Coordinates of C-alpha atoms and ligand atoms in Angstrom, one line a residue:
M1 CA 40.1 -54.5 -10.2
A2 CA 37.3 -54.3 -8.0
S3 CA 35.0 -51.3 -8.4
V4 CA 31.1 -50.3 -7.8
N5 CA 28.7 -49.1 -10.0
R6 CA 25.7 -47.2 -9.6
S7 CA 23.3 -50.4 -10.4
I8 CA 25.3 -52.5 -7.6
T9 CA 22.9 -55.0 -5.5
I10 CA 23.5 -55.3 -2.0
K11 CA 24.8 -58.8 -2.3
K12 CA 27.3 -57.8 -4.8
F13 CA 28.3 -55.0 -2.5
Q14 CA 28.9 -57.4 0.0
N15 CA 31.3 -59.2 -2.4
F16 CA 33.1 -56.0 -3.3
I17 CA 33.8 -55.5 0.4
K18 CA 34.9 -59.0 0.8
E19 CA 37.3 -59.0 -2.1
V20 CA 39.0 -55.5 -1.0
Y21 CA 38.7 -55.3 2.6
G22 CA 38.3 -59.1 3.7
L23 CA 42.2 -59.7 3.9
S24 CA 43.0 -56.8 5.9
N25 CA 39.9 -57.4 8.4
S26 CA 40.7 -60.9 8.8
R27 CA 44.3 -59.7 10.0
Y28 CA 43.7 -56.7 11.8
F29 CA 40.2 -56.8 13.4
G30 CA 37.7 -58.8 15.6
L31 CA 33.9 -58.8 15.2
G32 CA 34.0 -56.1 18.3
D33 CA 36.7 -54.1 16.4
M34 CA 34.8 -53.7 13.5
I35 CA 31.6 -52.7 15.4
V36 CA 33.5 -49.8 17.2
N37 CA 34.9 -49.0 13.8
M38 CA 31.4 -48.5 12.3
E39 CA 30.3 -46.7 15.3
R40 CA 32.9 -44.2 15.0
F41 CA 32.1 -43.4 11.7
V42 CA 28.3 -43.2 12.2
M43 CA 29.1 -40.7 15.1
R44 CA 31.4 -38.7 12.8
G45 CA 28.7 -38.8 10.2
L46 CA 26.1 -37.2 12.9
K47 CA 28.5 -34.6 13.9
G48 CA 28.5 -33.6 10.3
I49 CA 24.5 -33.4 10.7
R50 CA 25.1 -30.9 13.9
K51 CA 27.3 -28.8 11.9
G52 CA 25.0 -28.8 8.6
D53 CA 28.2 -30.4 7.0
D54 CA 26.2 -32.8 4.5
Q55 CA 29.5 -33.5 2.3
K56 CA 30.7 -34.8 5.8
T57 CA 27.8 -36.6 6.8
K58 CA 27.9 -38.5 3.4
L59 CA 31.5 -39.5 3.4
N60 CA 31.4 -40.7 7.3
L61 CA 28.6 -42.6 6.7
L62 CA 29.3 -44.2 3.6
I63 CA 32.5 -45.3 5.6
A64 CA 30.2 -46.8 8.2
F65 CA 28.2 -48.2 5.5
S66 CA 31.4 -50.5 4.4
W67 CA 32.2 -51.3 8.1
F68 CA 28.8 -52.8 8.5
T69 CA 28.8 -54.4 5.6
S70 CA 32.2 -56.1 6.7
I71 CA 30.2 -57.0 9.8
M72 CA 27.4 -58.8 7.7
N73 CA 30.2 -60.7 5.8
R74 CA 32.0 -61.6 9.0
L75 CA 28.5 -63.0 10.5
H76 CA 28.0 -64.8 7.2
I77 CA 24.4 -62.4 7.0
D78 CA 22.8 -61.8 3.5
V79 CA 21.6 -58.6 4.3
E80 CA 19.4 -58.2 1.4
N81 CA 17.0 -61.0 2.5
E82 CA 16.8 -59.6 6.0
I83 CA 15.7 -56.3 4.6
W84 CA 13.4 -57.5 2.4
K85 CA 12.1 -60.0 5.1
R86 CA 11.8 -57.0 7.6
F87 CA 10.4 -54.2 4.9
P88 CA 8.6 -55.9 2.5
Y89 CA 8.0 -52.3 0.7
L90 CA 6.0 -52.0 4.1
C91 CA 6.6 -50.4 7.5
S92 CA 8.0 -53.2 9.7
Y93 CA 6.0 -52.1 12.6
C94 CA 2.3 -50.8 11.0
G95 CA 2.6 -53.0 8.2
T96 CA 1.4 -50.1 5.9
Y97 CA 2.9 -47.9 2.7
P98 CA 3.6 -45.4 3.4
C99 CA 4.0 -45.8 7.1
I100 CA 1.3 -44.6 9.3
C101 CA 2.9 -45.1 12.6
K102 CA 3.2 -41.3 13.5
K103 CA -0.6 -40.8 12.6
I104 CA -2.2 -43.7 14.4
K105 CA -1.2 -45.5 17.5
V106 CA 0.0 -48.9 16.4
K107 CA 0.0 -51.0 19.5
K108 CA 2.0 -54.0 17.9
R109 CA 4.2 -55.2 15.6
Q110 CA 1.4 -56.1 12.7
K111 CA 2.1 -59.4 10.7
V112 CA 2.8 -58.6 6.8
V113 CA 2.3 -60.0 3.5
I114 CA 5.6 -60.5 1.5
D115 CA 4.8 -59.9 -2.3
N116 CA 7.9 -60.9 -3.8
K117 CA 7.2 -58.8 -7.1
K118 CA 7.7 -55.7 -5.2
R119 CA 11.4 -56.8 -4.5
P120 CA 14.1 -53.9 -5.1
K121 CA 16.8 -55.2 -6.8
T122 CA 19.6 -52.7 -6.6
I123 CA 20.8 -50.3 -3.6
E124 CA 19.5 -47.7 -5.5
Q125 CA 16.0 -49.4 -5.7
F126 CA 16.5 -50.3 -1.7
Q127 CA 17.0 -46.6 -0.9
K128 CA 13.7 -45.6 -2.9
M129 CA 11.6 -48.2 -1.4
F130 CA 12.9 -46.7 2.0
S131 CA 11.9 -43.3 0.6
D132 CA 8.4 -44.5 -0.3
V133 CA 7.5 -46.4 2.9
Y134 CA 9.1 -43.6 5.1
P135 CA 8.9 -40.3 3.2
A136 CA 11.8 -37.8 4.2
A137 CA 9.1 -35.1 4.3
D138 CA 7.7 -36.2 7.4
R139 CA 10.7 -35.8 9.5
T140 CA 13.5 -33.7 10.0
L141 CA 17.5 -34.6 9.0
D142 CA 18.1 -34.7 12.8
H143 CA 15.5 -36.9 13.5
A144 CA 17.0 -39.4 10.9
G145 CA 20.0 -38.9 12.6
V146 CA 18.8 -39.6 16.3
H147 CA 17.0 -42.5 14.7
L148 CA 20.1 -43.9 13.3
A149 CA 22.2 -43.4 16.6
E150 CA 19.3 -45.2 18.2
E151 CA 19.4 -48.4 15.8
V152 CA 23.7 -48.5 16.0
G153 CA 22.9 -48.6 19.8
E154 CA 20.3 -51.3 19.6
F155 CA 22.7 -53.2 17.0
S156 CA 25.5 -53.2 19.3
E157 CA 23.3 -54.6 22.2
V158 CA 22.2 -57.9 20.2
I159 CA 25.8 -58.3 19.2
L160 CA 26.8 -58.1 22.9
T161 CA 23.8 -60.6 23.9
F162 CA 24.6 -62.8 21.2
R163 CA 28.2 -63.0 21.7
G164 CA 27.6 -63.6 25.4
A165 CA 25.5 -66.9 25.0
H166 CA 26.2 -67.6 21.2
R167 CA 22.7 -68.6 21.3
D168 CA 21.1 -69.0 18.0
E169 CA 18.0 -67.1 18.7
D170 CA 19.9 -63.9 19.8
F171 CA 21.4 -64.3 16.4
K172 CA 18.2 -63.7 15.0
N173 CA 18.0 -60.4 16.7
V174 CA 21.5 -59.6 15.1
E175 CA 19.9 -60.0 11.5
L176 CA 16.7 -58.0 12.5
E177 CA 18.7 -55.1 13.9
A178 CA 21.2 -55.2 10.7
A179 CA 17.9 -54.9 8.5
D180 CA 16.8 -51.8 11.0
L181 CA 20.2 -50.3 10.9
F182 CA 20.3 -50.5 7.0
S183 CA 17.0 -48.8 7.0
C184 CA 18.2 -45.9 9.2
I185 CA 21.4 -45.2 6.9
A186 CA 19.1 -45.2 3.6
G187 CA 16.9 -42.7 5.8
V188 CA 19.6 -40.3 6.4
F189 CA 20.5 -40.5 2.8
N190 CA 16.9 -39.8 2.0
S191 CA 16.9 -36.9 4.0
L192 CA 19.8 -35.6 2.6
K193 CA 18.6 -36.2 -0.8
M194 CA 21.4 -38.0 -2.1
N195 CA 21.9 -41.2 -4.0
M196 CA 23.7 -43.8 -2.0
A197 CA 24.8 -46.0 -4.7
K198 CA 25.8 -43.3 -6.9
E199 CA 28.0 -42.0 -4.1
L200 CA 29.5 -45.3 -3.3
A201 CA 30.3 -45.7 -7.1
K202 CA 32.3 -42.6 -7.0
M203 CA 33.9 -43.5 -3.7
Y204 CA 34.7 -47.1 -5.0
S205 CA 35.3 -46.5 -8.7
K206 CA 38.7 -48.3 -7.9
N207 CA 39.4 -50.8 -5.2
C208 CA 40.0 -49.3 -1.7
H209 CA 38.8 -45.7 -1.4
T210 CA 42.2 -44.8 0.0
C211 CA 45.1 -47.4 -1.5
K212 CA 43.5 -47.6 -4.5
K213 CA 44.4 -51.2 -4.2
S214 CA 42.6 -54.6 -4.2
P215 CA 43.1 -56.1 -1.5
C216 CA 43.5 -53.2 0.3
I217 CA 47.0 -52.0 1.7
C218 CA 46.4 -49.6 4.2
N219 CA 48.2 -51.0 7.3
F220 CA 46.4 -50.8 10.6
T221 CA 47.5 -47.2 11.8
I222 CA 46.2 -45.7 8.6
I223 CA 42.8 -47.6 8.7
T224 CA 42.5 -46.6 12.6
K225 CA 43.5 -42.7 12.5
F226 CA 41.6 -42.3 9.3
K227 CA 39.4 -38.9 9.2
S228 CA 37.3 -37.5 6.8
Ligands
ZN301 ZN1 4.6 -47.7 10.2
ZN302 ZN1 43.3 -49.5 1.4

């Protein structure tokens, strides 16, 4: 049996997703299809924000995060490393903690010194890091949602560019945007005052959250018509 516990690392979550959904992803979905699925669940999550329905937002963003993880697996990206390189307990732009981008105009991205002793280990700790660097009190939930939408667009854009010419320098942008996208998912959960790892552990207490099997045996119609 495959399951997620609250202290799971991002790497272990990637392995969990691979074990449960690797087979059906390989059979049914190309990279572009997986991106469409991630996008549609992010959008459903945003609808939850507009309607003031936190449970709807939570559930849809957890599913979007699972699709995001499947995409990372497909591209063999160690997303935890990318997040840490981009956000080493510092804002990736002003290079400060907590971020001061709103208070002072930082003209260009600052060089950051990485202190590996501060590196979070679990999803829960990474979420806490984003809460420390980008305090939820400094923005509204709507703002966090708009930022997430923006990053989904940027992520799709770099994937499109990479798929156009298959250039390795374009792939680096995919890795960077993946880290940004994760930061925004964690940001919405911080604004919701919800613990992402705890919610993932509830949803994935046993294998696939829908069929409860590993590997997942949900058929193509169930997956593509799934609504939460
Ligand atoms: Zn900043
Ligand atoms: Zn299933």
